[in-house]
Coordinates of C-alpha atoms in Angstrom, one line a residue:
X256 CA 0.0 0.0 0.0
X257 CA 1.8 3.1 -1.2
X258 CA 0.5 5.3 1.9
X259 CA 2.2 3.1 4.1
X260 CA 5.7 3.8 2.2
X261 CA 4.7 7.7 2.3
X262 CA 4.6 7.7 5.9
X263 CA 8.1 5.5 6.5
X264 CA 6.1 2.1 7.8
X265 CA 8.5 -0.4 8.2
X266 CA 7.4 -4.3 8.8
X267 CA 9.4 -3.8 12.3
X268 CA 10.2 -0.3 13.7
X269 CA 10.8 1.4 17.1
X270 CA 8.0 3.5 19.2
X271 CA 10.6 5.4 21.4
X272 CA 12.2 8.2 19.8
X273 CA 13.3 11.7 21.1
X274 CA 13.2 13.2 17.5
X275 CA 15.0 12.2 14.5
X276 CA 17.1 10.1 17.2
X277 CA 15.1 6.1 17.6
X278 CA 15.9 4.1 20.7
X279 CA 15.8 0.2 20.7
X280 CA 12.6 -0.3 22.0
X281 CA 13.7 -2.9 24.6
X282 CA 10.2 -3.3 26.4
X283 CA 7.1 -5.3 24.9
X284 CA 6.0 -5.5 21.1
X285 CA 3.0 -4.0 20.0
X286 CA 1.4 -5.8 17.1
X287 CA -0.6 -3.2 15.2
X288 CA -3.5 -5.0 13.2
X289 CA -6.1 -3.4 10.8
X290 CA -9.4 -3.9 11.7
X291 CA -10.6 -3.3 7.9
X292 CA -9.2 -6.4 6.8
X293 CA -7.2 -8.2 9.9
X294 CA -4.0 -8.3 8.6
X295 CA -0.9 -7.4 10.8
X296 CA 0.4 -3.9 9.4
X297 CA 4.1 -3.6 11.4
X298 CA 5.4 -4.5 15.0
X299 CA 6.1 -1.5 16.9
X300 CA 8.4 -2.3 19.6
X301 CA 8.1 0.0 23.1
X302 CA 9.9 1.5 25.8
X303 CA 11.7 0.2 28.3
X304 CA 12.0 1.9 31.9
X305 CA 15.6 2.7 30.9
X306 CA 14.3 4.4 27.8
X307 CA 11.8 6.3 29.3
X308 CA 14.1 7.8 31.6
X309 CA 16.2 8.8 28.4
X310 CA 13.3 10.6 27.1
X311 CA 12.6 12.5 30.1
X312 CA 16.2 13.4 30.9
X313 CA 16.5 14.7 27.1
X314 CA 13.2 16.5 27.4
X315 CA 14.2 18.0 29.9
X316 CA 17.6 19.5 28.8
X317 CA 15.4 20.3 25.6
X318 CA 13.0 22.4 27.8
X319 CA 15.9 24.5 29.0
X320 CA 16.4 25.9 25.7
X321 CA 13.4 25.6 24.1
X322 CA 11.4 27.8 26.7
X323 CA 14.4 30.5 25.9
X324 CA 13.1 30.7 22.2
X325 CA 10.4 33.6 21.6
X326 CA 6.8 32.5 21.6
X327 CA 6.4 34.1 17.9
X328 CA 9.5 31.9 16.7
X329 CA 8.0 28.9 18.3
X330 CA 5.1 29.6 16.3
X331 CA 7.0 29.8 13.4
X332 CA 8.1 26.4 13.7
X333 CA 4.4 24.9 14.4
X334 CA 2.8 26.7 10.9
X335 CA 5.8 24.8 8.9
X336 CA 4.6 21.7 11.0
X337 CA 1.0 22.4 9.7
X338 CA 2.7 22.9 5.9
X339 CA 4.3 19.4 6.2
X340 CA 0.9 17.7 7.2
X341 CA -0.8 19.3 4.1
X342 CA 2.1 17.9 2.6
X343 CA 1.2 14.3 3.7
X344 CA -2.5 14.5 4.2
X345 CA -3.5 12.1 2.1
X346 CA -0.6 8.6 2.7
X347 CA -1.7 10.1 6.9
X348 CA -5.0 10.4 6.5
X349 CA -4.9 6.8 4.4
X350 CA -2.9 5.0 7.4
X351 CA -5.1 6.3 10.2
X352 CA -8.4 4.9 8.6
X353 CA -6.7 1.8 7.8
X354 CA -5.3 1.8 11.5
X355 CA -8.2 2.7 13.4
X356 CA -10.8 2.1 10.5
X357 CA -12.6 5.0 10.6
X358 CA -13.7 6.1 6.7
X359 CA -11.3 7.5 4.7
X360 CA -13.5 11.0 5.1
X361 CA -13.0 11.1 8.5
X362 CA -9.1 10.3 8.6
X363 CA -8.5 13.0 6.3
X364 CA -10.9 15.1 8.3
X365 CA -8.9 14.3 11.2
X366 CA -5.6 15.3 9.3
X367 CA -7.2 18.4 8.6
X368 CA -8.0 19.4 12.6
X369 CA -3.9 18.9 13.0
X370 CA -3.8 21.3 10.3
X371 CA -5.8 23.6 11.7
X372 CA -4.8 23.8 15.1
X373 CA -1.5 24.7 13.9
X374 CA -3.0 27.4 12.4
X375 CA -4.5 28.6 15.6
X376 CA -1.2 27.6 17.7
X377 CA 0.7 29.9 15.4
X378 CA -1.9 33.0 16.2
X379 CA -2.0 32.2 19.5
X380 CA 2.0 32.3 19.8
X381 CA 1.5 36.2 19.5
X382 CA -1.4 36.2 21.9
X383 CA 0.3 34.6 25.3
X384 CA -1.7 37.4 27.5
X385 CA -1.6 38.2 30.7
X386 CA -2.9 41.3 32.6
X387 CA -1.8 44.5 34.0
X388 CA -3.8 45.9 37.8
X389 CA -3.5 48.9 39.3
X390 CA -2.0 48.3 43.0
X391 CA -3.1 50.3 46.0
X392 CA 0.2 51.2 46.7
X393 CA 1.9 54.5 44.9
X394 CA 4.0 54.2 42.3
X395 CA 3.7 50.4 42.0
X396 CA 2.5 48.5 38.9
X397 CA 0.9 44.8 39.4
X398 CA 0.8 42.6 35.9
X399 CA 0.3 38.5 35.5
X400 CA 2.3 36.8 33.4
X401 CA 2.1 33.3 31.9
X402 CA 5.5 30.8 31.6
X403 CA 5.9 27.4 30.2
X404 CA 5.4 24.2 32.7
X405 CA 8.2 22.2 31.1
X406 CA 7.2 18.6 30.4
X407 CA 3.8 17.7 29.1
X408 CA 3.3 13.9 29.3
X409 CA 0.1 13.5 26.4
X410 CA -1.6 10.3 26.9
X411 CA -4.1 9.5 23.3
X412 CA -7.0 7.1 22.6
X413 CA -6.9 5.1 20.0
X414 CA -10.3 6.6 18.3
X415 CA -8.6 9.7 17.7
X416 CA -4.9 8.7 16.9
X417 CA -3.1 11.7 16.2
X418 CA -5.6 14.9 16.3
X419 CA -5.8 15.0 20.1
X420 CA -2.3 14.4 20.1
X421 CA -1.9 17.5 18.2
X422 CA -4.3 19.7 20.3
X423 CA -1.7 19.5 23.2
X424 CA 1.3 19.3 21.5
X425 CA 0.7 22.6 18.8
X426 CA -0.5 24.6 22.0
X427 CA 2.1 23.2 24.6
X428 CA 5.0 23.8 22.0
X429 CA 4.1 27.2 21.0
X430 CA 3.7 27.9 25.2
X431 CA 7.4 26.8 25.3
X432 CA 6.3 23.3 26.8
X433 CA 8.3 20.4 25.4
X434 CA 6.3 16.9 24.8
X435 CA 5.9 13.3 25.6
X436 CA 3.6 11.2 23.7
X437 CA 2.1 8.1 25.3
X438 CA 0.0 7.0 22.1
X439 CA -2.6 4.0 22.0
X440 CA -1.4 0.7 21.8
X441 CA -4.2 -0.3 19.3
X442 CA -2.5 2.6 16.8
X443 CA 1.1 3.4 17.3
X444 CA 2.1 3.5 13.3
X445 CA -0.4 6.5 13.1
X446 CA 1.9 8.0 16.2
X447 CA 5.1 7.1 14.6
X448 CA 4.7 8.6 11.4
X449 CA 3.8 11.9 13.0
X450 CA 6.8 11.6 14.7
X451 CA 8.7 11.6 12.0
X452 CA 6.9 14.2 9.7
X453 CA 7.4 16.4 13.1
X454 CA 10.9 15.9 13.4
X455 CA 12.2 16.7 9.5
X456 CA 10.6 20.4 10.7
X457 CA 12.2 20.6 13.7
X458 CA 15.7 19.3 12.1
X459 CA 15.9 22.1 9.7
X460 CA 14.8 24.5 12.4
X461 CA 17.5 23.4 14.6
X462 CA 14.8 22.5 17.4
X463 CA 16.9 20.3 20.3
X464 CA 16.0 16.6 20.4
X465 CA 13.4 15.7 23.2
X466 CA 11.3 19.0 22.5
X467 CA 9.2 15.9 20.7
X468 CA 8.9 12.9 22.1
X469 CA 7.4 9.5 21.6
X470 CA 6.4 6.7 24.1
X471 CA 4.9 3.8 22.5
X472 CA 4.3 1.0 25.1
X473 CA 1.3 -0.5 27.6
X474 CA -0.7 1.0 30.2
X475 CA 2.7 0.9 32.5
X476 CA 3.9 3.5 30.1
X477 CA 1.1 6.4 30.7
X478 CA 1.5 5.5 35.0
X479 CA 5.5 6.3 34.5
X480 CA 4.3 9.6 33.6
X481 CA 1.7 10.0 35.4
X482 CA 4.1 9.4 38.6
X483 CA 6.8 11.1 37.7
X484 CA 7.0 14.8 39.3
X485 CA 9.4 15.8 36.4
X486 CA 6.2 16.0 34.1
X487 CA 3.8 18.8 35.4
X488 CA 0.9 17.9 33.1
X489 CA -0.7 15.2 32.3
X490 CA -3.2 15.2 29.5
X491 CA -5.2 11.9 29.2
X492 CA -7.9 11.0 26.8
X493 CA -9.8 7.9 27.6
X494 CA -12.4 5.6 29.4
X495 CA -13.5 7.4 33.2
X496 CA -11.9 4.6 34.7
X497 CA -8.3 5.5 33.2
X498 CA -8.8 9.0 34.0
X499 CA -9.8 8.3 37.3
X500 CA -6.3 6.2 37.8
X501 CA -4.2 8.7 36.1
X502 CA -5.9 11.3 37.7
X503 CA -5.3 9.7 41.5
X504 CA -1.6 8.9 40.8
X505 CA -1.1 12.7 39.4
X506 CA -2.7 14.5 41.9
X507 CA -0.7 12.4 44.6
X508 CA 2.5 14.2 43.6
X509 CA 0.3 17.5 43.6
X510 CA 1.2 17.8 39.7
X511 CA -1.8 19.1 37.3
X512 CA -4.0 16.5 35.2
X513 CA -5.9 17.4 32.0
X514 CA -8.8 15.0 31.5
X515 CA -10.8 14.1 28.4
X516 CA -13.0 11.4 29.2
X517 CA -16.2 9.1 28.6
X518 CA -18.9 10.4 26.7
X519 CA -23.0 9.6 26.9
X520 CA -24.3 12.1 24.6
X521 CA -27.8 12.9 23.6
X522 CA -29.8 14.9 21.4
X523 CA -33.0 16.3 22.4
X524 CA -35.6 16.3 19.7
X525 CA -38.3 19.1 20.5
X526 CA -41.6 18.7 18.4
X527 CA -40.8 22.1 16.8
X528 CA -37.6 21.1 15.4
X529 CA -36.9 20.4 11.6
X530 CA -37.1 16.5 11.7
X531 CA -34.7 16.5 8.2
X532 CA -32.4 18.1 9.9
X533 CA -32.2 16.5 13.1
X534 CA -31.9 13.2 10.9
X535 CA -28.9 13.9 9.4
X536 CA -27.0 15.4 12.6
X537 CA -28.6 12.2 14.6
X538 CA -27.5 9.2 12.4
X539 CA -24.1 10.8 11.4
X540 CA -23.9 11.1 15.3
X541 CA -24.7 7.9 16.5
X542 CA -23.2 5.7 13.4
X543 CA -19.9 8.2 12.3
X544 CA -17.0 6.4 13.6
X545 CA -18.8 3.3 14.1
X546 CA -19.8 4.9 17.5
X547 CA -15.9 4.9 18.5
X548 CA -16.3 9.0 18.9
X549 CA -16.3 10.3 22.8
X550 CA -18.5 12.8 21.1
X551 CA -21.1 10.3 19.4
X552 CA -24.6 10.1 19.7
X553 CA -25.8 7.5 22.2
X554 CA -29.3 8.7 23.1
X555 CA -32.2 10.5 21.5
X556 CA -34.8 12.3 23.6
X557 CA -37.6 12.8 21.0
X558 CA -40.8 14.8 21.9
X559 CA -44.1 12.2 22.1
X560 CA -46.1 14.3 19.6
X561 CA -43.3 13.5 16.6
X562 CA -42.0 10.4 18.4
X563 CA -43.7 8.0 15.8
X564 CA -42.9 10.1 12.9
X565 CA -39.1 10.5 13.8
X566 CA -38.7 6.4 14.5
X567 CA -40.2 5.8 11.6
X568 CA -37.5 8.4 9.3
X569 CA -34.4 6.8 11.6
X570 CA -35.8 3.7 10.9
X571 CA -35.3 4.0 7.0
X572 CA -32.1 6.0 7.5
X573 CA -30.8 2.9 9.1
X574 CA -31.5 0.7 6.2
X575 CA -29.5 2.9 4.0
X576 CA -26.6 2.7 5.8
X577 CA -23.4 0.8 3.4
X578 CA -21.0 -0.8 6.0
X579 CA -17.8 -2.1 4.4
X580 CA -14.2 -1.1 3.8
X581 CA -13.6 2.3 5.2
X582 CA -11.1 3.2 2.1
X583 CA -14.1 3.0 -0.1
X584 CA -15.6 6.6 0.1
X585 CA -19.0 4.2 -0.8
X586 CA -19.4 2.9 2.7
X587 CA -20.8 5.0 5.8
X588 CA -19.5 2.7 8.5
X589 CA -16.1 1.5 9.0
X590 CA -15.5 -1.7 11.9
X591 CA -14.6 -1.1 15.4
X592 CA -11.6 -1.6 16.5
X593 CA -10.8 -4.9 17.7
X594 CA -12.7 -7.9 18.5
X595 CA -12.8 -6.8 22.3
X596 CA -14.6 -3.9 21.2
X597 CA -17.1 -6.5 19.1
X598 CA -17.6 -8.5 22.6
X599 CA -18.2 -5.3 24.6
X600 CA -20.6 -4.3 21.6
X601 CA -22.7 -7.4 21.8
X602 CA -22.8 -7.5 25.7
X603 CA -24.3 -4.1 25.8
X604 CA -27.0 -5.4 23.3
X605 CA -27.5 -8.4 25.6
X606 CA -27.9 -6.3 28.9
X607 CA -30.1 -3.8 26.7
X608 CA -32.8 -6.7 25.9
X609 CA -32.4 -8.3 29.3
X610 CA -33.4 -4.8 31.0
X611 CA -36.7 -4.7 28.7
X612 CA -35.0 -2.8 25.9
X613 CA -36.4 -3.3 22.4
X614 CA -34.2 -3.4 19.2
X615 CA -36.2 -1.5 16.5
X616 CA -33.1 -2.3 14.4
X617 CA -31.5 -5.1 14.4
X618 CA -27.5 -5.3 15.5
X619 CA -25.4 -7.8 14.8
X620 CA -21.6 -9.3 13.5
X621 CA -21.0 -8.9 9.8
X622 CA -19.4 -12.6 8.0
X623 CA -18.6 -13.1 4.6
X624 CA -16.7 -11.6 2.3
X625 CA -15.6 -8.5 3.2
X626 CA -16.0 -8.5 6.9
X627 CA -12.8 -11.3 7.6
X628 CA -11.6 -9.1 9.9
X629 CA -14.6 -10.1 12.6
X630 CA -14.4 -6.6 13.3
X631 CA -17.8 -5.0 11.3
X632 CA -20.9 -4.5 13.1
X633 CA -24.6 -3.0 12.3
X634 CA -25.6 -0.3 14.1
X635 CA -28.6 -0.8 15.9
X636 CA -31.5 1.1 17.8
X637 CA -33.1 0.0 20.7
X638 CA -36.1 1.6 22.5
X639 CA -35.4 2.4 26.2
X640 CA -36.0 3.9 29.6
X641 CA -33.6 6.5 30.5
X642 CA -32.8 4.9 33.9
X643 CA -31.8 1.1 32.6
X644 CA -28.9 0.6 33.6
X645 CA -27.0 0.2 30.4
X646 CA -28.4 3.8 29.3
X647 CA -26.4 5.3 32.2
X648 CA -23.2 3.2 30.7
X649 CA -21.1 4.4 28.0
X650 CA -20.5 1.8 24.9
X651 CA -17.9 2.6 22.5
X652 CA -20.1 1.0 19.6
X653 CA -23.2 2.0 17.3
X654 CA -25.9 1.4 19.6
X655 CA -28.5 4.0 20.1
X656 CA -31.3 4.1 22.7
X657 CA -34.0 5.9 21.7
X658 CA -36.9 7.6 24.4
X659 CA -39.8 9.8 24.9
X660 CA -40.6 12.7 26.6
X661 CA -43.5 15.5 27.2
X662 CA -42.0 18.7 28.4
X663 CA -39.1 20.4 27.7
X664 CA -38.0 20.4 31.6
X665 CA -38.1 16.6 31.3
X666 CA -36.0 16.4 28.5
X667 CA -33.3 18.2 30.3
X668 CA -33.7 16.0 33.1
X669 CA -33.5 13.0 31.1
X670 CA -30.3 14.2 29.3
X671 CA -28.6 15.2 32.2
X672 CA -29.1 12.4 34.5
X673 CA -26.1 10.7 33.5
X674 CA -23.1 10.4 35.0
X675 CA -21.3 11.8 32.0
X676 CA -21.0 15.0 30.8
X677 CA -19.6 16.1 27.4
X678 CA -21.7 16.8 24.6
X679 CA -25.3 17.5 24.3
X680 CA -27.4 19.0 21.2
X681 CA -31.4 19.9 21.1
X682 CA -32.9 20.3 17.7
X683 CA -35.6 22.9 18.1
X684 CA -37.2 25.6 16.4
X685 CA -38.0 27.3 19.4
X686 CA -36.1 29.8 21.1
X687 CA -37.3 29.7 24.3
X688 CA -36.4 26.0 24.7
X689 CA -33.0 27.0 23.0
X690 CA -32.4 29.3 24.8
X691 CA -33.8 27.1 28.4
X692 CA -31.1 24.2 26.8
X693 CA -28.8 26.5 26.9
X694 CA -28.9 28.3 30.4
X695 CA -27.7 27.8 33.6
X696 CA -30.6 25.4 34.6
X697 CA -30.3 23.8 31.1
X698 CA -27.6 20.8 29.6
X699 CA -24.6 20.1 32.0
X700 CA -22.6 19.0 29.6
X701 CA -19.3 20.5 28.1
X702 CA -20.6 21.1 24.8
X703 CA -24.1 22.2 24.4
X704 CA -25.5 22.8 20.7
X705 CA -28.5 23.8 18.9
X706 CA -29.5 22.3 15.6
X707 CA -26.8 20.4 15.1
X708 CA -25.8 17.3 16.4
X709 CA -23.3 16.2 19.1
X710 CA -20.6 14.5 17.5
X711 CA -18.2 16.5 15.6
X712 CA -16.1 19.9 17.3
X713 CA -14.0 23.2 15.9
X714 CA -11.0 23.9 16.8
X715 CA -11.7 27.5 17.8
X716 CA -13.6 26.5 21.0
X717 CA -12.5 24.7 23.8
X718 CA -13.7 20.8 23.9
X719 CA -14.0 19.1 26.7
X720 CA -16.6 18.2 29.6
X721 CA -18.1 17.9 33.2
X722 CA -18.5 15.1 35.5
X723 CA -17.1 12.0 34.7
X724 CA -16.0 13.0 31.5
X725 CA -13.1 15.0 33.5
X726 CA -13.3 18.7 34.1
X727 CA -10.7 19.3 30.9
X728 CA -10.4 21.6 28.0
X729 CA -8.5 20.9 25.4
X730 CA -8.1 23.0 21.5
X731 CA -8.9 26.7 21.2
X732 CA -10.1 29.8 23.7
X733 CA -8.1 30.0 26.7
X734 CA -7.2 26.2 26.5
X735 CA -3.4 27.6 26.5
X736 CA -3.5 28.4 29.7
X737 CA -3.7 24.4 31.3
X738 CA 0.1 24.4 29.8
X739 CA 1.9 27.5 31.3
X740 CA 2.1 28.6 35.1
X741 CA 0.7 31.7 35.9
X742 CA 2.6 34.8 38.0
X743 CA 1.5 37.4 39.5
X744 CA 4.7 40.3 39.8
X745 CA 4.5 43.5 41.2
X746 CA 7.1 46.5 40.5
X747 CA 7.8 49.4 43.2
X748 CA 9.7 51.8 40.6
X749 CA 9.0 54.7 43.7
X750 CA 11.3 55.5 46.6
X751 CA 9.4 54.3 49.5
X752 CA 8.8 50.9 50.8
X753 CA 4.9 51.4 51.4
X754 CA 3.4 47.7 52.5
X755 CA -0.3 46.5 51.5
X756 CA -3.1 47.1 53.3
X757 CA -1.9 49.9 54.9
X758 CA 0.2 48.3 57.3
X759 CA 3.0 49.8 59.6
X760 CA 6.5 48.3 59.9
X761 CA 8.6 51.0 61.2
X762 CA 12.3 49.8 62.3

């Protein structure tokens, strides 16, 4: 496949590099599989202890120069980062849908977002803020300013493979932060040949080795960073139980964490909404990505007076749905990502029927030709109460429960009486219940939207959510300010020593 020669896959390659410089890889091999067609892509082998230590010692000599390079210079180097993945867009975006098997759409989507939030790391370089106060004392000046943390240990999910990645490392480099990448096991080849389009920019910039970083290796990888006070940030995208762990560990050494975790989105459908509209944004939600997105569409809230008209329309959208080969721009839906995910799928759909759920479409494994890889699954619909069990649980698969309600006030309750809280749409007409979704006593989530669907984020705004989904924000608006420290100075440019408050200290 020529996209895996454009992007310098090898059949057997190190997943520990501080740059253009590659370590062994003396700790466990990573088998990377596809899940479009099951075959074994490349080994990736990953970090040892020893190694990691390498990479943090050399991250952190990198830091000591790096943080010494203006911001706007920095930037400089990020924009011809975002030039090189233009560059490569298409052999990337290729490998990450035959990686993760997401549609070849969404990969170079995905490509794109790194693109992008170059762009808005490069602005932003120029933009480091902080504020100026007036003191109460005469002839004093107050002012905040923000400095790099050093070390920013990135842990990514294996949904997303390289554009989260890139959220924290375009914002953390251009802050003066140097990175760490802990990538997914289930799609370190994605991870690798960023690493390597990264460092040919930061070669001919003369960037020190260790500024970039990569960790590839288990779960004992991310909890190496995640207890190690050299690393004063964490950022961890995953399952609420992983950033519970990460969290815990983090916080025990008092360093910062920056959480992007489980997702149980819905979308409220009012009976004032457009129904055509709210079709596309639901089915694209809850079926994009094969349901892998932390940001998909897991329940609908639909009013009773259209609730028979809109079942009937998702019905039929369902039926059109092409699964197959994510390469093929025919298909819709792509397969999940391993077989584990497949058992987890079907166990949800068990658990939904055994509650008193009822499948309204059908789910189900894929065989034949085609599907070898075990890996393709229909998405499915089930009817529901919104306090089953398995409604309250996040499953990383196409399944979507579907629910009535009367008044808008319910619907609010329903969609926020979850333990998650990260995106959350209502397709209405109306703008008094927009604007009601929207308040203080409206959606709890992170993201809250309005005639468009859940799944699916810009760069400009800051993503992330409440509850268990982790407290982070990640991307654009003041999402810089997770990776610099913040100081408060104060100048005396007077001839008296005057203290606050008024106080007397006469010696």
């Amino acid at each position: 496949m020529d996209f895996l020669q454009e992007t310098g896959i090898l059949t057997r390659q190190s997943g520990v590099s501080t740059g253009t410089k590659w370590q062994a890889g003396e700790g466990a091999d990573i088998a990377s599989h596809s899940p479009v067609d099951g075959k074994l892509i490349a080994t990736v082998t990953g970090a040892s202890a020893a190694e990691y230590e390498y990479l943090v010692k050399t991250a952190e000599a990198a830091f000591r120069k790096w943080r010494e390079v203006p911001a706007p210079r920095r930037g400089e180097i990020v924009r011809q980062i975002g030039d090189a993945l233009r560059e490569k867009k298409q052999a990337l975006g290729r490998l990450v849908s035959y990686e993760m098997g997401k549609s070849l759409q969404e990969g170079l989507g995905e490509v794109q977002e790194m693109i992008d939030i170059c762009e808005f790391a490069v602005g932003l370089s120029r933009q480091l803020y902080g504020l100026t106060m007036h003191s109460e004392r005469p002839q004093h000046r107050m002012y905040e300013q923000w400095h790099p943390l050093g070390i920013v240990g990135i842990i990514s999910a294996f949904n997303f493979p390289v554009a989260v990645w890139s959220w924290n490392a375009a914002l953390a480099w251009v802050c003066g932060d140097v990175c760490i990448w802990k990538p997914s096991e289930k799609t370190p080849l994605s991870a690798v040949a960023c690493q390597r389009i990264v460092a040919e920019v930061f070669e001919r910039n003369d960037v020190p080795e260790g500024v970039s970083c990569l960790l590839s290796g288990g779960r004992e990888a991310g909890m190496w960073m995640s207890a190690d006070g050299r690393v004063p940030l964490v950022s961890a995208t995953g399952s609420s139980r992983m950033g519970q762990s990460v969290a815990a560990t983090v916080a025990g050494r008092f360093g910062r964490s920056l959480l992007e975790l489980g997702g149980n989105n819905a979308v409220i459908i009012s009976k004032d909404a457009d129904l055509d509209m709210a079709l596309i944004g639901t089915v694209f939600g809850a079926a994009g990505t094969a349901g892998q997105r932390c940001t998909t569409t897991r329940r609908l809230i639909v009013h009773k007076d259209v609730y028979e008209r809109f079942r009937e329309k998702l019905v039929k959208a369902y039926g059109q749905l092409r699964i197959g080969n994510p390469l093929d721009e025919q298909y819709h839906v792509g397969p999940l990502i391993d077989k584990a995910a497949v058992e987890t799928y079907l166990q949800a759909i068990t658990a939904c029927r055994e509650q008193g759920g009822r499948f309204i479409v059908e789910g189900g494994v894929l065989e034949g030709a085609g599907f070898e890889s075990g890996c393709y699954v229909k998405p499915c619909i089930a009817e529901v109460r919104p306090d089953f069990p398995i409604v309250q649980t996040e499953t990383f698969a196409p399944i979507l429960y579907i629910m009535p309600f009367s008044t808008i006030d319910e619907a609010i309750e329903i969609q926020n009486n979850v333990p998650q809280g990260l995106s959350s749409a209502i397709m209405t007409l109306n703008l008094r219940e927009a604007e009601q979704f929207l308040s203080c006593a409206g959606s709890d989530c992170g993201i809250a939207n309005v005639n468009i669907g859940t799944s699916g984020a810009e760069i400009g705004g800051a993503f992330g959510g409440e509850k268990e989904t982790g407290g982070g924000r990640e991307s654009g608006s003041d999402a810089w300010k997770a990776y610099m420290r913040r100081q408060t100075s104060t100048i005396n440019y007077g001839k008296k020593l005057p203290l606050a408050q008024g106080i007397k200290f006469d010696i």
